[in-house]
Every structure is written in C-alpha cells, then in structure tokens.
Tab-separated table of C-alpha atoms in Angstrom:
chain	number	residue	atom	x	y	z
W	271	UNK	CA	0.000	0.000	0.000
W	272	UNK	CA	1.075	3.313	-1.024
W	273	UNK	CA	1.877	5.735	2.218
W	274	UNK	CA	-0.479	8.755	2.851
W	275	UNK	CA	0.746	11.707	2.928
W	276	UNK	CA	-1.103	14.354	5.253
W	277	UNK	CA	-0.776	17.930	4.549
W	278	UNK	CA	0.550	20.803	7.601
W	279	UNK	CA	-0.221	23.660	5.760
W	280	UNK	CA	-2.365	25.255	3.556
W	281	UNK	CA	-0.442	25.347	0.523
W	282	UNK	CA	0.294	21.897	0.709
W	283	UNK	CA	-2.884	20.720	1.070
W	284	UNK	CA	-3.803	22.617	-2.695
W	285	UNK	CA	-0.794	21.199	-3.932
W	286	UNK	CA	-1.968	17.718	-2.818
W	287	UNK	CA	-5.213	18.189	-4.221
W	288	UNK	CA	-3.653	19.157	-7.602
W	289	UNK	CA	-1.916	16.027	-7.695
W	290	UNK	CA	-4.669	13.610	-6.145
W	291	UNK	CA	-6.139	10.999	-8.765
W	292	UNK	CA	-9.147	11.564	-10.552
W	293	UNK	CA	-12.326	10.529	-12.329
W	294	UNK	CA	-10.832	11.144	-15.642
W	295	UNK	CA	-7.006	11.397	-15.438
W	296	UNK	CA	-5.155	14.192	-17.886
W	297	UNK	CA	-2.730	12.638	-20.238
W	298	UNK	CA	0.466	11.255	-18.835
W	299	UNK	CA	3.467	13.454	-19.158
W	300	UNK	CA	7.027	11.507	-20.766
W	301	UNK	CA	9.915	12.543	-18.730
W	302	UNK	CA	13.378	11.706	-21.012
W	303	UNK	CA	16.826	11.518	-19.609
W	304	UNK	CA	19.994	10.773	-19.805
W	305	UNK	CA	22.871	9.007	-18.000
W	306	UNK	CA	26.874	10.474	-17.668
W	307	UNK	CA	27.826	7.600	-20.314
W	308	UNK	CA	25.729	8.113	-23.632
W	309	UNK	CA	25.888	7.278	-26.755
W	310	UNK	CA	24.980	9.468	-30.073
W	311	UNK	CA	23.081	6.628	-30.782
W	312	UNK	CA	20.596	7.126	-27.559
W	313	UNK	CA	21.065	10.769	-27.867
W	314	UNK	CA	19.298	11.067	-31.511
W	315	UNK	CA	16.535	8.064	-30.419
W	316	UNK	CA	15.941	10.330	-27.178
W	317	UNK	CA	15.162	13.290	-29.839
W	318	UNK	CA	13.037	11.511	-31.780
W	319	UNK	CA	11.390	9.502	-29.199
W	320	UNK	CA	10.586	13.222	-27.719
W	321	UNK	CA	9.276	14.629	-30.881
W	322	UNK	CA	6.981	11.669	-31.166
W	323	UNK	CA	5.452	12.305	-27.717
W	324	UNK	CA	5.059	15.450	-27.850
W	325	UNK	CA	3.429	17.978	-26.693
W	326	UNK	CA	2.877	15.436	-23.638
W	327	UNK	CA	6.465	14.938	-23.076
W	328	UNK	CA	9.538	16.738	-21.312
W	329	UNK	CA	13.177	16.326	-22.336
W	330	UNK	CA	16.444	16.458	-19.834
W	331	UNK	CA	19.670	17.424	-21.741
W	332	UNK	CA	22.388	17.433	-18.925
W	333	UNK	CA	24.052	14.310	-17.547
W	334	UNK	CA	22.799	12.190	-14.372
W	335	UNK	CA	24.248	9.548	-12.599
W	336	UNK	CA	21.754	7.818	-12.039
W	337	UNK	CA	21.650	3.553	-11.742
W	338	UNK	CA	17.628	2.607	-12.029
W	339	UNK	CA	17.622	-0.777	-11.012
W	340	UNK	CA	20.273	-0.205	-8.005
W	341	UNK	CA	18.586	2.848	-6.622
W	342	UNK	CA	15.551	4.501	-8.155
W	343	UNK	CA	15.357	7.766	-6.076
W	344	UNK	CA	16.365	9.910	-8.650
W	345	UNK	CA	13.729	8.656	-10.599
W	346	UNK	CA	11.002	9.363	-8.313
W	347	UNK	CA	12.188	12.533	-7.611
W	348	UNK	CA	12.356	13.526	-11.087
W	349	UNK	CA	8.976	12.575	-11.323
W	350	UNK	CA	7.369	14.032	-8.667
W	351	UNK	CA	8.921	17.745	-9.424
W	352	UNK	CA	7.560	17.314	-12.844
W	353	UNK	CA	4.067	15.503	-12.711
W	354	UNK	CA	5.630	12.864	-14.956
W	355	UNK	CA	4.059	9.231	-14.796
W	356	UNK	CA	6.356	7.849	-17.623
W	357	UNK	CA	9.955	8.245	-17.822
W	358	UNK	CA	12.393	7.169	-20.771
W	359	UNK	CA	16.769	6.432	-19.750
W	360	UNK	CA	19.009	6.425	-22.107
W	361	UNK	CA	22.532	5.093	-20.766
W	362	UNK	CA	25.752	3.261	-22.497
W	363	UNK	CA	28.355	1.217	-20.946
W	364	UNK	CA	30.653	-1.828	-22.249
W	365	UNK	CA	28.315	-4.134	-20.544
W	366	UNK	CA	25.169	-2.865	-21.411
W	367	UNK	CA	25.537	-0.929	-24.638
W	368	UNK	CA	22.946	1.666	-25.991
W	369	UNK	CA	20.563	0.715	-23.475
W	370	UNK	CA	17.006	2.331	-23.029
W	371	UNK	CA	15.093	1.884	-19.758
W	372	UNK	CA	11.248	2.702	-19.649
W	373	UNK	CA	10.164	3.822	-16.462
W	374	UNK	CA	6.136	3.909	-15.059
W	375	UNK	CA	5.748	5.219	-12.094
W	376	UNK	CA	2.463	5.413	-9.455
W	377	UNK	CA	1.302	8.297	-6.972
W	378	UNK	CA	5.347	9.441	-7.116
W	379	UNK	CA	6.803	6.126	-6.613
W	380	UNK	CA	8.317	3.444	-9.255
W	381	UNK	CA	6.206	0.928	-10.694
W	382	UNK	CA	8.003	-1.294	-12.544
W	383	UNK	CA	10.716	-1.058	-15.444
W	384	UNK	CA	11.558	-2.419	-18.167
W	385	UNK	CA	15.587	-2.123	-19.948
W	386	UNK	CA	16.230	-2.661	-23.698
W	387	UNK	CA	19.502	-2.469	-25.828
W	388	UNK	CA	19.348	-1.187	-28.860
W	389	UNK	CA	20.984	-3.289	-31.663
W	390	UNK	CA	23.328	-0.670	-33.302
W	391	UNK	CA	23.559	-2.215	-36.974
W	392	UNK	CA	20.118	-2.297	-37.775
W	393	UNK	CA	19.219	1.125	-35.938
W	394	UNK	CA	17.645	4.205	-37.834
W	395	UNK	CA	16.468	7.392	-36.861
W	396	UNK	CA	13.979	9.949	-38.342
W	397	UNK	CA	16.121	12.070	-40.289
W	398	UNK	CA	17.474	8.527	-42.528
W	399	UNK	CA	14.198	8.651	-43.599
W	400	UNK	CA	12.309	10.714	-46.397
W	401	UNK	CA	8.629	11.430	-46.525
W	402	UNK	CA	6.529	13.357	-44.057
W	403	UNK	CA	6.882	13.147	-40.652
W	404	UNK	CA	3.475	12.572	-37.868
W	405	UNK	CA	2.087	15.896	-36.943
W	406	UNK	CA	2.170	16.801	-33.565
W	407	UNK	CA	-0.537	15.385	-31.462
W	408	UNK	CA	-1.585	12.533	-33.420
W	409	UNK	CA	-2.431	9.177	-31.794
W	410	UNK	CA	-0.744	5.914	-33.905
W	411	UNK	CA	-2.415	2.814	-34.247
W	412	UNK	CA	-0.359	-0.040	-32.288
W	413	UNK	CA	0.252	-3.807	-33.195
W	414	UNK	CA	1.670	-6.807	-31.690
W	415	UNK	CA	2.504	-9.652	-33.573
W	416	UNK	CA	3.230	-12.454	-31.981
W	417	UNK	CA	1.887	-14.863	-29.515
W	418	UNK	CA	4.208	-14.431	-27.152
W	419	UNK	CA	2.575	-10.782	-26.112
W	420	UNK	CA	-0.928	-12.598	-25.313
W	421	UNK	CA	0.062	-15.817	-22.776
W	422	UNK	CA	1.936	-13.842	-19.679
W	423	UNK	CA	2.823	-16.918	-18.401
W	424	UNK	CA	4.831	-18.422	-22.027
W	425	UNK	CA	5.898	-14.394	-22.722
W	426	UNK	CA	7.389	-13.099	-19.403
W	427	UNK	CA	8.845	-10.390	-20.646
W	428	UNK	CA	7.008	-9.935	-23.619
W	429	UNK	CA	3.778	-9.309	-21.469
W	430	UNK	CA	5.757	-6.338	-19.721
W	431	UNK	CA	7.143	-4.683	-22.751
W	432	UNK	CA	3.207	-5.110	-24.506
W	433	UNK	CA	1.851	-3.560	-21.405
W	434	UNK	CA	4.631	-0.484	-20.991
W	435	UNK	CA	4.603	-0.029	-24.969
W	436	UNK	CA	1.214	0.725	-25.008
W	437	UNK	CA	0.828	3.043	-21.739
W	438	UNK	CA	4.392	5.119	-23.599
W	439	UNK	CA	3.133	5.659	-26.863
W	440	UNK	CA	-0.643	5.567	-26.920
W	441	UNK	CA	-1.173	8.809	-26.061
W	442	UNK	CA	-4.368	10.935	-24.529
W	443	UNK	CA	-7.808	9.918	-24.573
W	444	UNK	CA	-9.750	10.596	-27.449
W	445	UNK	CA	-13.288	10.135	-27.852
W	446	UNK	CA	-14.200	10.618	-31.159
W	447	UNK	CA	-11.454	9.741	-34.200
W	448	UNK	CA	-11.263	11.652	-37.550
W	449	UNK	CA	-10.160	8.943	-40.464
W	450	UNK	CA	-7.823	11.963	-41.338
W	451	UNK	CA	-5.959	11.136	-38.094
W	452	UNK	CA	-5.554	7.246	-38.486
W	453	UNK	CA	-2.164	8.378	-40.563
W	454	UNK	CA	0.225	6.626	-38.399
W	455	UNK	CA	1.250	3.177	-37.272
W	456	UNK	CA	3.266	1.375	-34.724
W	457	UNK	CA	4.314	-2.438	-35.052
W	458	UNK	CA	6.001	-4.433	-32.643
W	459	UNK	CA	6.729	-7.935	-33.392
W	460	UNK	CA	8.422	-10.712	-31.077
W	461	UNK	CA	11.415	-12.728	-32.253
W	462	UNK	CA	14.732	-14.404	-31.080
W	463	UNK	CA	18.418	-14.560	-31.981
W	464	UNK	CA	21.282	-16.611	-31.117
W	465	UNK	CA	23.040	-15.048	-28.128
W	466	UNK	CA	26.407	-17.065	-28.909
W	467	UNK	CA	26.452	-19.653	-26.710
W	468	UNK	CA	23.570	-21.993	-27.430
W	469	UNK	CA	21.057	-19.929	-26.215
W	470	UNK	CA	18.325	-17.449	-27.536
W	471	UNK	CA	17.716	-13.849	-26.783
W	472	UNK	CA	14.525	-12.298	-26.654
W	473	UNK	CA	14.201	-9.816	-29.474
W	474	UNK	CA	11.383	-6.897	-30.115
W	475	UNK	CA	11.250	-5.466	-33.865
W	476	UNK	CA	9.588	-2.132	-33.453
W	477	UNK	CA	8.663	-0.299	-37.008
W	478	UNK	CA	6.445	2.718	-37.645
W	479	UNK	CA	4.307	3.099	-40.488
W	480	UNK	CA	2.596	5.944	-42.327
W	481	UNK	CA	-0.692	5.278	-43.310
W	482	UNK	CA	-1.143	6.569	-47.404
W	483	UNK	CA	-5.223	6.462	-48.735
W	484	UNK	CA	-5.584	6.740	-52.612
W	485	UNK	CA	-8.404	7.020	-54.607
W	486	UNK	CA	-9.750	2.973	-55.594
W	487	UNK	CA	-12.739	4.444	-57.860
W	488	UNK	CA	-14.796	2.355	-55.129
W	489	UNK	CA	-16.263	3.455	-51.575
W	490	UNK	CA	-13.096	2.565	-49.942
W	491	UNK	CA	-9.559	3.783	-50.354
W	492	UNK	CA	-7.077	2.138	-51.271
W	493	UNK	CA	-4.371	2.024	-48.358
W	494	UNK	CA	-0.481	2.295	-48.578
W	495	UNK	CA	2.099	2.144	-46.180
W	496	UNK	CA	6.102	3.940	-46.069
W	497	UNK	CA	8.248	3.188	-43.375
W	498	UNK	CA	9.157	6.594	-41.597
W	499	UNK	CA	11.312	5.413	-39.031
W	500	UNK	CA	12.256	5.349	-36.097
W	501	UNK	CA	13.250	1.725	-36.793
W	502	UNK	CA	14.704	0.284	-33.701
W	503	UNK	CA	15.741	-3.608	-32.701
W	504	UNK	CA	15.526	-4.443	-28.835
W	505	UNK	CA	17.038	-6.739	-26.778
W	506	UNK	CA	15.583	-7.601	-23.834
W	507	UNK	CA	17.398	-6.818	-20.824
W	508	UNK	CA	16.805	-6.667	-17.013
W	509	UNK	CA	12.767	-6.448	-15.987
W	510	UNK	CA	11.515	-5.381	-12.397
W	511	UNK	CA	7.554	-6.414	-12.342
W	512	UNK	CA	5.167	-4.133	-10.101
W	513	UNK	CA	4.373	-5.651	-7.083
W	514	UNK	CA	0.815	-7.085	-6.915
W	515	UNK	CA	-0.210	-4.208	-4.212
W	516	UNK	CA	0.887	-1.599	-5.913
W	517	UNK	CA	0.006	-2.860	-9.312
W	518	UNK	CA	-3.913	-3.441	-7.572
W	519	UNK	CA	-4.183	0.273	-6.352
W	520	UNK	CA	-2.738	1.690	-9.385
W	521	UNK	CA	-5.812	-0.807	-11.369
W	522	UNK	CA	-8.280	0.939	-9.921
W	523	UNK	CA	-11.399	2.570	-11.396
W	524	UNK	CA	-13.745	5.926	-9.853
W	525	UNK	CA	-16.956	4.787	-8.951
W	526	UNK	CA	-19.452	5.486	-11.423
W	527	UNK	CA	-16.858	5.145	-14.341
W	528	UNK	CA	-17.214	1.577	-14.940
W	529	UNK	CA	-19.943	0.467	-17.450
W	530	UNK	CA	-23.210	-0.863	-15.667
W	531	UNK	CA	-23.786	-4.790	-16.664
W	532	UNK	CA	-26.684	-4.868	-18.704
W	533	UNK	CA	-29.030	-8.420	-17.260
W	534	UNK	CA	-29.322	-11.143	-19.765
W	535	UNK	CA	-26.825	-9.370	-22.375
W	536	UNK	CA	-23.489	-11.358	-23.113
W	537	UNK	CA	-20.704	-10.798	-25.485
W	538	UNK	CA	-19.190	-14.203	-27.246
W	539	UNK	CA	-15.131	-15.081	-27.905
W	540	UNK	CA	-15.753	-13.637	-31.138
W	541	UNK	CA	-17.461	-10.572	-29.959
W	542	UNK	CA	-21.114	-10.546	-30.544
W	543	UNK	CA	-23.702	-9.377	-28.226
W	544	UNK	CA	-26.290	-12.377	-27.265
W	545	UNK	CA	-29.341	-11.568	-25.543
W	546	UNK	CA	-31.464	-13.645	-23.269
W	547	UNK	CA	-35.370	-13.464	-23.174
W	548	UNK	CA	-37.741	-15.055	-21.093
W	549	UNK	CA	-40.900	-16.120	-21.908
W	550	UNK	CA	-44.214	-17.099	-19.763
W	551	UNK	CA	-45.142	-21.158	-20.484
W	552	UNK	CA	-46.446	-21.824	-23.144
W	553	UNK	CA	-49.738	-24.015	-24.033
W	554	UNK	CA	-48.660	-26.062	-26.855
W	555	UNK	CA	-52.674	-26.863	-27.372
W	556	UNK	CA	-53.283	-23.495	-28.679
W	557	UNK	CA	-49.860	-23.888	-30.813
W	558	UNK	CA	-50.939	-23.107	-34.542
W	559	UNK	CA	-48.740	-25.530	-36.740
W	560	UNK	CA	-48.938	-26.114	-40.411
W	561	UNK	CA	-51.718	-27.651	-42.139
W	562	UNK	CA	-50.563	-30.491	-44.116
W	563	UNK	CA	-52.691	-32.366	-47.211
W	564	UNK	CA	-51.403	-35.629	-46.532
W	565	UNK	CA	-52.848	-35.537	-42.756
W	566	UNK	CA	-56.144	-34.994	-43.914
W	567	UNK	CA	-58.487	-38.111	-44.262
W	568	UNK	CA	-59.740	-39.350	-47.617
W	569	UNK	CA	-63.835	-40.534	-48.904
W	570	UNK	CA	-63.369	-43.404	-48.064
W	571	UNK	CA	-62.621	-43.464	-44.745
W	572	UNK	CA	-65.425	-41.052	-43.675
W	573	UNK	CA	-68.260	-43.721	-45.357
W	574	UNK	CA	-66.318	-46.433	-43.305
W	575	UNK	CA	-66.937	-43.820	-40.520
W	576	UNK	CA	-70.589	-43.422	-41.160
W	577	UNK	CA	-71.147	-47.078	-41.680
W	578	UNK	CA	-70.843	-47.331	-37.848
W	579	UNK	CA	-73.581	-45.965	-36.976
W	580	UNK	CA	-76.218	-48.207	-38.610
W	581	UNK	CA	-77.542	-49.180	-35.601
W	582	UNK	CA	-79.321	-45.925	-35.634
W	583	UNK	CA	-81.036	-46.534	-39.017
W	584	UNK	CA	-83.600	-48.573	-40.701
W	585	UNK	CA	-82.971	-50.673	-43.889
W	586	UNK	CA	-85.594	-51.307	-46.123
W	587	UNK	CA	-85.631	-53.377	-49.300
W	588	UNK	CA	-87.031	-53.792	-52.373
W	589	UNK	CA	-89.454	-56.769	-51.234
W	590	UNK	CA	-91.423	-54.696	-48.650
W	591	UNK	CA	-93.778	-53.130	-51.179
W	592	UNK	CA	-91.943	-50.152	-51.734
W	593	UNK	CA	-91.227	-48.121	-55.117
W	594	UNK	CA	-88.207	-48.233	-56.039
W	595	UNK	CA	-86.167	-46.574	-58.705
W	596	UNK	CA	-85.785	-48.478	-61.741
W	597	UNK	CA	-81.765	-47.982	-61.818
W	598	UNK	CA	-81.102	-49.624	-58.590
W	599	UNK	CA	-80.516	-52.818	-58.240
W	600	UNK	CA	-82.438	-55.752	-56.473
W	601	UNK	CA	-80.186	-56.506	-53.720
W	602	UNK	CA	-79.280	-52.491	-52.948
W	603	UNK	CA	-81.037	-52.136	-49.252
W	604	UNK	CA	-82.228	-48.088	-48.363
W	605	UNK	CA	-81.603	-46.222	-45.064
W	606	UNK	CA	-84.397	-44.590	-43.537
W	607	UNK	CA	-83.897	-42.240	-40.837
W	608	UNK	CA	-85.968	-44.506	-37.527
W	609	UNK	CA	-88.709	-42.698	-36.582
W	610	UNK	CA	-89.869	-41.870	-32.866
C-alpha cells in the first residue's frame, strides 16, 4: 500500500489536491533523460522519441548519474517535481551498450521497469528517412505480432514490454477519431536470436508506419504504407515487475466510471452481443402448426366412418312393397332415418 501523505499547511494541502487521482485522469506526461555515459546513438533516439510524444512529453539534456535498477530515487524525484508518470533512460556502458530503460511510475513512486539495448547495426532514426513526418498530437495505431505478447505466463517479458509499450506511446484519450488522423502506425513484433552460446535472446522489432489512402474508384480507399522510421531492434534486458499491491491500487477505477452490466446481455469469444429473453409457459394446445394435405383423411374413410352408426337406421328393401327406382338394383337395401 502506497503511504499517505497528510498535509501541515495550507499550501500543501492545494498542492496535494492538484496532484490527487481523478475521475478522468489528464494525459500522462514523458519525462526523457539521460545518463553520464551516452551514446549518439541514444542521444538522436531520445530526440526523436521526444518529438513523437510530444506535446505530452519533457526532455532532460544534462548528464545524471543515475543507476535505475540499483537505486531509483532519482527517478522518483524527477517525477514528482515534474508531474511525470512515464519516464524514458538512455545510458551506455561496455556491458550494457545503448541501453534504453522505460520507467512507469504510481502516486510518485516506481512501478516497474523495463531495460532494452538497442541493436546498433540495424538502428535508424527519423532524419534517414524521407517522406513526411506525424504531426504533432496525433495518436498511432499499435500492433503486436506475436503470440508471445498474449500468454503472460509463455511471454514473461514480452507481457511487460506489450503492457509499458502501449501506456508510452498511446497517447491521450480521445473520444471521437477523424479517419484523417488514423495516418500513423506502430508495429512491434516478437522474435529471437542466437546469443552465442547456445542460447536465444529475446528480441522486439519495433517499425512505424505511415498510413497513405488513394483514390480505388470504389467506396473505400485504397491504403499504402512507407516506413518513416524510427526503426529500432531491442534486446531484452533486465525487468523489475510491479508488485501485486501496488500494481492493484494503481488498477483501480472511480466509482461510477465503470460500465453498468446490462441483465441477460453477453458478449461471445468472437465478440457478438447475445441476448437472453424469457418467456411465460407456453400451451402447446393453442400452438398453430402447419396444415398439411397428406394428414387430412380421404372418402373413403369417412363412409367407413358413417357405416358405424347403422344401428341408428332402418334398412328397407325392395321386397317390402316399396317403389323403387328403376336404376337400382335388387339386392341395394335403403336407409331410412328410424322414426320416434
């Protein structure tokens, strides 16, 4: 549990409120830095890093010696003075070459981190690249390909990158999106390499996309991509998971924010709604079902039927002094209704 902090004066107590979390949270501020040792290398991807988050973002130029993963005070000092959630390290040492640590952190205290070298040979920055650039402001799509980002338990590390990837670079909340705007595109994809000794290294391909719509001579555009860079290859370094308080408070939704459950309304794997309705019982007498010629019965079986009830009748024949019609026949015997 996170410690609470009670205010002596005044001022404090506004400052406190200023900084206290709420229903719907501003967009998280990037907070980029750099270590004593640094590359060029991590200097340009710090500049373009920076002019991709912007105008939510805030850029250190002078040196710090700072170690995240031995002590992490800087850190949170850094980001409480500047209101900055997310934080970006860029460092370089023999051991750990043109390394990039990504930093979250939670009411002013470090959540978890995640460090990944950059492979030198395949790096490229902004300015290798021709073409227009994202404008300022604009939210990218993001993609993960691979497995490895969905199963925490097979990915490990992948599941932290996928979830500190998409808090870094998705940017503020939007509620409405302008097809204009969906110019931009982030892919990450999971891989391996041999590390030299038998082993394999966990490897993250990260490219960026812009998103090109032509005329099709149909309703929908046709859509073409350009690589605009930055194009970066990570290695996956050292990890330091949020601990499962921490992780919990920093989880947790306003009331009234969260969607009511609507009764009897589900939503499948695949994503469609499914609605349950009850019905009183039914009386499957009154049930009107289709009328079929073959149920119906023929002549024949109605004079079988009739012939039944000749107990009810009288016969009379020809012999009894009746008239009868010339086309009958002798032995053809009349009903006569019995009389009472």
């Amino acid at each position: 549990m996170l410690r609470e902090i009670k205010p002596k004066t005044a001022r404090s107590a506004r400052v406190l409120a200023k900084r206290a979390p709420l229903p719907q949270e501003n967009p998280k501020i990037t907070l980029f830095l750099r270590s004593t040792s640094s590359s060029s290398l991590i200097n340009d991807l710090l500049t373009d890093l920076h002019s991709i988050k912007r105008p939510h973002a805030v850029r250190f130029t002078k040196k710090n010696a700072i170690h995240p993963f031995e002590d992490a005070s800087s850190l949170e000092f850094f980001s409480q003075k500047n209101d900055a959630s997310l934080l970006c390290f860029g460092s370089h040492s023999k051991k750990r070459p043109h390394a990039l640590t990504f930093v979250r952190c939670f009411g002013g205290r470090v959540l978890d981190m995640l460090e990944c070298g950059v492979v030198q040979g395949t790096a490229r920055v902004l300015s290798q690249f021709k073409g227009a650039k994202p404008r300022v402001g604009v939210k990218p799509l993001l993609s993960f390909s691979g497995t490895q980002f969905e199963d925490p338990s097979e990915g490990g590390k992948y599941a932290s990158a996928k979830s500190i990837f998409i808090d870094f670079f998705r940017g503020g909340e939007a509620k409405e999106m302008d097809v204009e705007g969906l110019q931009w595109m982030m892919n990450f994809a999971a891989g391996e390499e041999d590390d030299g000794i038998g082993g394999k290294r966990e490897m993250i391909y990260m490219r960026c996309w812009r998103l090109i719509t032509k005329r099709s001579g149909q309703k929908l555009p046709r859509v073409e991509v350009e690589e605009i860079g930055p194009r970066l290859d990570f290695r996956l370094g050292r990890v330091r998971d949020a601990d499962e308080g921490s992780l919990k408070e920093a989880m947790k939704k306003a009331k009234g924010m969260e969607a009511r459950p609507k009764k009897n309304v589900e939503t499948d794997v695949v994503g469609d709604k499914i609605g349950r309705i009850h019905l009183g019982r039914q009386d499957l007498k009154e049930l009107q079902t289709r009328k079929m010629k073959g149920l119906k019965r023929d002549r024949g079986t109605d004079v079988e039927d009739e012939g039944s009830d000749i107990g009810d009748l009288d016969i009379v024949s020809g012999s009894e002094g009746g008239k009868i019609d010339d086309h009958s026949s002798d032995g053809v015997d009349l009903k006569r209704p019995r009389l009472i």
